[in-house]
CSV table of C-alpha atoms in Angstrom, one decimal:
chain,number,residue,atom,x,y,z
A,9,GLN,CA,-7.2,-12.8,14.7
A,10,ILE,CA,-9.7,-12.3,11.9
A,11,THR,CA,-10.8,-15.4,10.0
A,12,LEU,CA,-13.5,-16.0,7.4
A,13,LYS,CA,-14.7,-19.4,6.2
A,14,GLU,CA,-17.0,-20.1,3.3
A,15,SER,CA,-19.5,-22.9,3.2
A,16,GLY,CA,-22.1,-24.2,0.8
A,17,PRO,CA,-22.8,-26.8,-1.8
A,18,THR,CA,-19.9,-28.0,-4.1
A,19,LEU,CA,-22.3,-29.0,-6.9
A,20,VAL,CA,-25.4,-27.3,-8.1
A,21,LYS,CA,-27.6,-27.9,-11.2
A,22,PRO,CA,-28.2,-25.3,-13.9
A,23,THR,CA,-31.1,-23.0,-13.1
A,24,GLN,CA,-30.8,-23.7,-9.4
A,25,THR,CA,-30.1,-21.1,-6.7
A,26,LEU,CA,-26.8,-21.1,-4.9
A,27,THR,CA,-26.6,-20.1,-1.3
A,28,LEU,CA,-23.2,-19.5,0.3
A,29,THR,CA,-22.4,-18.7,3.9
A,30,CYS,CA,-19.4,-16.8,5.2
A,31,THR,CA,-18.8,-17.3,8.9
A,32,VAL,CA,-16.5,-14.7,10.4
A,33,SER,CA,-14.6,-14.5,13.6
A,34,GLY,CA,-12.2,-12.0,15.2
A,35,PHE,CA,-14.4,-9.0,14.4
A,36,SER,CA,-18.0,-7.8,14.6
A,37,LEU,CA,-20.1,-7.2,11.6
A,38,THR,CA,-21.6,-4.2,13.2
A,39,THR,CA,-18.3,-2.3,14.0
A,40,GLY,CA,-18.1,0.9,12.1
A,41,ALA,CA,-16.3,0.8,8.7
A,42,VAL,CA,-16.4,-3.0,8.6
A,43,GLY,CA,-17.4,-4.7,5.3
A,44,VAL,CA,-17.5,-8.2,3.9
A,45,GLY,CA,-17.2,-8.9,0.2
A,46,TRP,CA,-17.7,-11.9,-2.1
A,47,ILE,CA,-15.3,-12.5,-5.0
A,48,ARG,CA,-15.2,-15.4,-7.3
A,49,GLN,CA,-12.6,-16.9,-9.6
A,50,PRO,CA,-13.3,-19.4,-12.4
A,51,PRO,CA,-10.6,-22.0,-12.9
A,52,GLY,CA,-7.6,-20.5,-14.5
A,53,LYS,CA,-9.2,-17.0,-14.7
A,54,ALA,CA,-9.1,-13.7,-13.0
A,55,LEU,CA,-10.8,-12.5,-9.8
A,56,GLU,CA,-14.3,-11.1,-10.2
A,57,TRP,CA,-16.0,-9.0,-7.5
A,58,LEU,CA,-19.7,-10.0,-6.8
A,59,ALA,CA,-21.0,-8.1,-3.8
A,60,LEU,CA,-20.2,-6.1,-0.6
A,61,ILE,CA,-22.1,-5.5,2.6
A,62,TYR,CA,-21.2,-2.8,5.1
A,63,TRP,CA,-21.6,-2.6,8.9
A,64,ASP,CA,-24.6,-0.4,8.5
A,65,ASP,CA,-26.3,-2.9,6.1
A,66,ASP,CA,-25.5,-0.8,3.0
A,67,LYS,CA,-25.0,-3.2,0.0
A,68,ARG,CA,-23.2,-3.0,-3.3
A,69,TYR,CA,-23.4,-5.4,-6.2
A,70,SER,CA,-21.6,-6.0,-9.4
A,71,PRO,CA,-23.7,-4.3,-12.1
A,72,SER,CA,-23.5,-7.2,-14.4
A,73,LEU,CA,-24.8,-9.7,-11.9
A,74,LYS,CA,-27.0,-7.5,-9.7
A,75,SER,CA,-30.3,-9.0,-10.9
A,76,ARG,CA,-29.1,-12.5,-9.7
A,77,LEU,CA,-27.4,-11.6,-6.4
A,78,THR,CA,-28.6,-11.0,-2.8
A,79,ILE,CA,-26.2,-10.3,0.1
A,80,THR,CA,-27.4,-10.3,3.7
A,81,GLN,CA,-25.9,-10.6,7.1
A,82,ASP,CA,-26.9,-12.3,10.3
A,83,THR,CA,-25.0,-10.4,13.0
A,84,SER,CA,-26.2,-12.8,15.8
A,85,LYS,CA,-24.5,-15.7,13.9
A,86,ASN,CA,-21.6,-13.7,12.6
A,87,GLN,CA,-22.5,-14.7,9.1
A,88,VAL,CA,-22.8,-13.1,5.7
A,89,VAL,CA,-24.9,-15.0,3.1
A,90,LEU,CA,-24.8,-14.6,-0.7
A,91,THR,CA,-27.5,-16.0,-2.9
A,92,MET,CA,-27.1,-16.3,-6.7
A,93,THR,CA,-30.1,-17.3,-8.7
A,94,ASN,CA,-30.3,-19.1,-12.1
A,95,MET,CA,-26.9,-20.8,-11.9
A,96,ASP,CA,-25.2,-21.6,-15.2
A,97,PRO,CA,-22.1,-23.7,-16.0
A,98,VAL,CA,-20.2,-20.4,-16.6
A,99,ASP,CA,-20.7,-19.7,-12.8
A,100,THR,CA,-18.4,-22.6,-12.0
A,101,ALA,CA,-15.7,-21.0,-9.8
A,102,THR,CA,-14.1,-20.8,-6.4
A,103,TYR,CA,-16.1,-18.4,-4.3
A,104,TYR,CA,-14.3,-16.3,-1.7
A,105,CYS,CA,-15.5,-14.1,1.1
A,106,ALA,CA,-13.1,-11.4,2.4
A,107,HIS,CA,-12.9,-8.7,5.1
A,108,ARG,CA,-12.9,-5.2,3.8
A,109,LEU,CA,-10.2,-2.8,4.9
A,110,THR,CA,-10.4,0.9,4.8
A,111,GLY,CA,-9.9,2.1,1.3
A,112,ASP,CA,-11.9,-0.7,-0.1
A,113,ALA,CA,-9.2,-3.3,-0.1
A,114,PHE,CA,-9.8,-6.8,1.1
A,115,ASP,CA,-7.1,-7.6,3.7
A,116,ILE,CA,-8.2,-11.0,4.9
A,117,TRP,CA,-9.7,-13.7,2.7
A,118,GLY,CA,-11.3,-17.0,3.4
A,119,GLN,CA,-10.0,-20.3,2.0
A,120,GLY,CA,-12.6,-20.3,-0.8
A,121,THR,CA,-15.1,-22.8,-1.8
A,122,MET,CA,-15.3,-24.4,-5.2
A,123,VAL,CA,-18.7,-24.6,-6.8
A,124,THR,CA,-19.4,-26.6,-9.9
A,125,VAL,CA,-22.5,-26.0,-12.0
A,126,SER,CA,-23.4,-29.2,-13.9
A,127,SER,CA,-26.4,-31.3,-14.6
B,16,SER,CA,-14.5,3.1,-18.6
B,17,SER,CA,-14.2,1.3,-15.3
B,18,GLU,CA,-11.9,-1.5,-16.5
B,19,LEU,CA,-8.3,-2.1,-15.2
B,20,THR,CA,-5.7,-3.4,-17.6
B,21,GLN,CA,-2.6,-5.4,-16.7
B,22,PRO,CA,0.0,-7.1,-18.8
B,23,PRO,CA,-0.6,-10.9,-18.9
B,24,SER,CA,2.9,-11.7,-17.9
B,25,VAL,CA,6.1,-10.2,-16.6
B,26,SER,CA,9.5,-11.9,-16.3
B,27,VAL,CA,12.3,-10.9,-14.0
B,28,SER,CA,15.7,-12.3,-13.0
B,29,PRO,CA,16.3,-13.1,-9.3
B,30,GLY,CA,17.6,-10.1,-7.4
B,31,GLN,CA,16.3,-7.6,-10.0
B,32,THR,CA,13.4,-5.2,-9.9
B,33,ALA,CA,10.0,-6.2,-11.2
B,34,SER,CA,7.3,-3.7,-12.1
B,35,ILE,CA,3.7,-4.6,-12.8
B,36,THR,CA,1.4,-1.9,-14.2
B,37,CYS,CA,-2.3,-1.4,-13.9
B,38,SER,CA,-4.1,1.1,-16.2
B,39,GLY,CA,-7.5,2.6,-15.9
B,40,ASP,CA,-9.3,5.8,-16.6
B,41,LYS,CA,-8.3,8.4,-13.9
B,42,LEU,CA,-7.0,5.5,-11.7
B,43,GLY,CA,-4.8,8.0,-9.9
B,44,ASP,CA,-8.0,9.6,-8.5
B,45,LYS,CA,-8.9,6.3,-6.8
B,46,TYR,CA,-7.1,4.1,-4.2
B,47,ALA,CA,-5.4,1.1,-5.8
B,48,CYS,CA,-4.4,-2.1,-4.1
B,49,TRP,CA,-2.6,-5.2,-5.1
B,50,TYR,CA,-2.9,-8.9,-4.3
B,51,GLN,CA,-0.5,-11.8,-4.7
B,52,GLN,CA,-2.0,-15.2,-5.5
B,53,LYS,CA,0.0,-18.4,-5.6
B,54,PRO,CA,-1.4,-21.6,-7.1
B,55,GLY,CA,-4.1,-23.2,-5.1
B,56,GLN,CA,-4.1,-20.4,-2.5
B,57,SER,CA,-6.3,-17.4,-1.6
B,58,PRO,CA,-5.2,-14.0,-2.6
B,59,VAL,CA,-3.0,-12.0,-0.2
B,60,LEU,CA,-3.1,-8.2,0.1
B,61,VAL,CA,0.4,-6.8,-0.5
B,62,ILE,CA,-0.3,-3.1,-1.1
B,63,TYR,CA,-3.4,-1.0,-0.2
B,64,GLN,CA,-4.2,2.7,-0.5
B,65,ASP,CA,-1.7,3.0,-3.3
B,66,ASN,CA,1.5,2.5,-1.3
B,67,LYS,CA,0.8,1.0,2.1
B,68,ARG,CA,2.0,-2.4,3.1
B,69,PRO,CA,0.0,-4.6,5.5
B,70,SER,CA,1.7,-6.1,8.4
B,71,GLY,CA,4.0,-8.9,7.5
B,72,ILE,CA,4.5,-7.9,3.9
B,73,PRO,CA,8.2,-7.5,3.0
B,74,GLU,CA,9.6,-4.0,2.4
B,75,ARG,CA,10.6,-5.1,-1.1
B,76,PHE,CA,7.0,-4.6,-2.1
B,77,SER,CA,6.0,-1.0,-2.9
B,78,GLY,CA,3.3,0.8,-4.9
B,79,SER,CA,2.6,4.0,-6.6
B,80,ASN,CA,-0.5,5.5,-8.4
B,81,SER,CA,-0.7,8.5,-10.6
B,82,GLY,CA,-2.6,9.6,-13.6
B,83,ASN,CA,-4.0,6.6,-15.3
B,84,THR,CA,-1.5,4.0,-14.0
B,85,ALA,CA,-0.8,2.2,-10.7
B,86,THR,CA,2.4,0.3,-10.4
B,87,LEU,CA,3.5,-2.5,-8.1
B,88,THR,CA,7.3,-2.7,-7.7
B,89,ILE,CA,9.1,-5.7,-6.2
B,90,SER,CA,12.8,-4.9,-5.5
B,91,GLY,CA,15.3,-7.7,-5.1
B,92,THR,CA,12.8,-10.2,-6.5
B,93,GLN,CA,13.0,-13.6,-5.0
B,94,ALA,CA,11.9,-17.0,-6.4
B,95,LEU,CA,9.1,-17.1,-3.8
B,96,ASP,CA,7.6,-13.9,-5.3
B,97,GLU,CA,6.6,-15.9,-8.4
B,98,ALA,CA,2.8,-15.7,-8.5
B,99,ASP,CA,-0.2,-14.0,-10.1
B,100,TYR,CA,-0.7,-10.4,-9.1
B,101,TYR,CA,-4.0,-8.5,-9.3
B,102,CYS,CA,-4.7,-4.8,-9.0
B,103,GLN,CA,-8.0,-3.6,-7.6
B,104,ALA,CA,-9.8,-0.3,-7.1
B,105,TRP,CA,-13.1,1.1,-6.1
B,106,ASP,CA,-15.0,2.9,-8.9
B,107,SER,CA,-17.1,5.5,-7.1
B,108,SER,CA,-18.9,6.5,-10.2
B,109,THR,CA,-20.5,3.1,-10.5
B,110,ALA,CA,-20.1,2.1,-6.9
B,111,LYS,CA,-18.3,-1.1,-7.7
B,112,VAL,CA,-15.1,-2.9,-6.9
B,113,ILE,CA,-13.0,-3.5,-10.1
B,114,PHE,CA,-10.2,-6.0,-10.5
B,115,GLY,CA,-7.5,-6.1,-13.2
B,116,GLY,CA,-7.1,-9.2,-15.3
B,117,GLY,CA,-4.0,-10.3,-13.4
B,118,THR,CA,-0.3,-10.6,-14.3
B,119,LYS,CA,1.7,-13.8,-14.0
B,120,LEU,CA,5.1,-12.9,-12.6
B,121,THR,CA,7.9,-15.4,-13.6
B,122,VAL,CA,11.2,-15.3,-11.8
B,123,LEU,CA,13.9,-16.9,-13.9
């Protein structure tokens, strides 16, 4: 059974760097065609894709946020980490990580973690 | 353009067929997928690769994709289908995942 769980701070101050961890189980990050993505959703608003990392360490980023994002994976810990610099109140959202299925759909999502940006 | 456009809301009577559209430039040349999201819950994949249903998704959910429009169809809509629905595709020209703005489906 594939599961993903997000963890990280619930509150960050403006200008700080956010670090979120996605711990996965039920699959290997190094298995061919596997990918893990990060998606966020501000309260009451639509889903927004942030980043995606593949089994071969290839990485993709949202063009509008690319300068602020870094996605990495620690295969020994079964974790995918997302960092976002220079946080702003508009970055307040629920952040999800999700398992990528072939065809670039996300078939299994974590429960999400709510991050509030406020001084 | 790499944007996906959905109607903000769709209403349907119980037992009837609901259709939710997703429009984007040459969307039919890409794989489209659909997610269902109920309040306070994570999204659930209901259609992938245009018309495939993941295990556990009822047969009343179906999808199509051609030209500039992908469509999610829910046949025999039930009250429990009331939710927000999001389309998503991969834009190979910009190497990014794109989501539609979401459609609130009301069953009344």
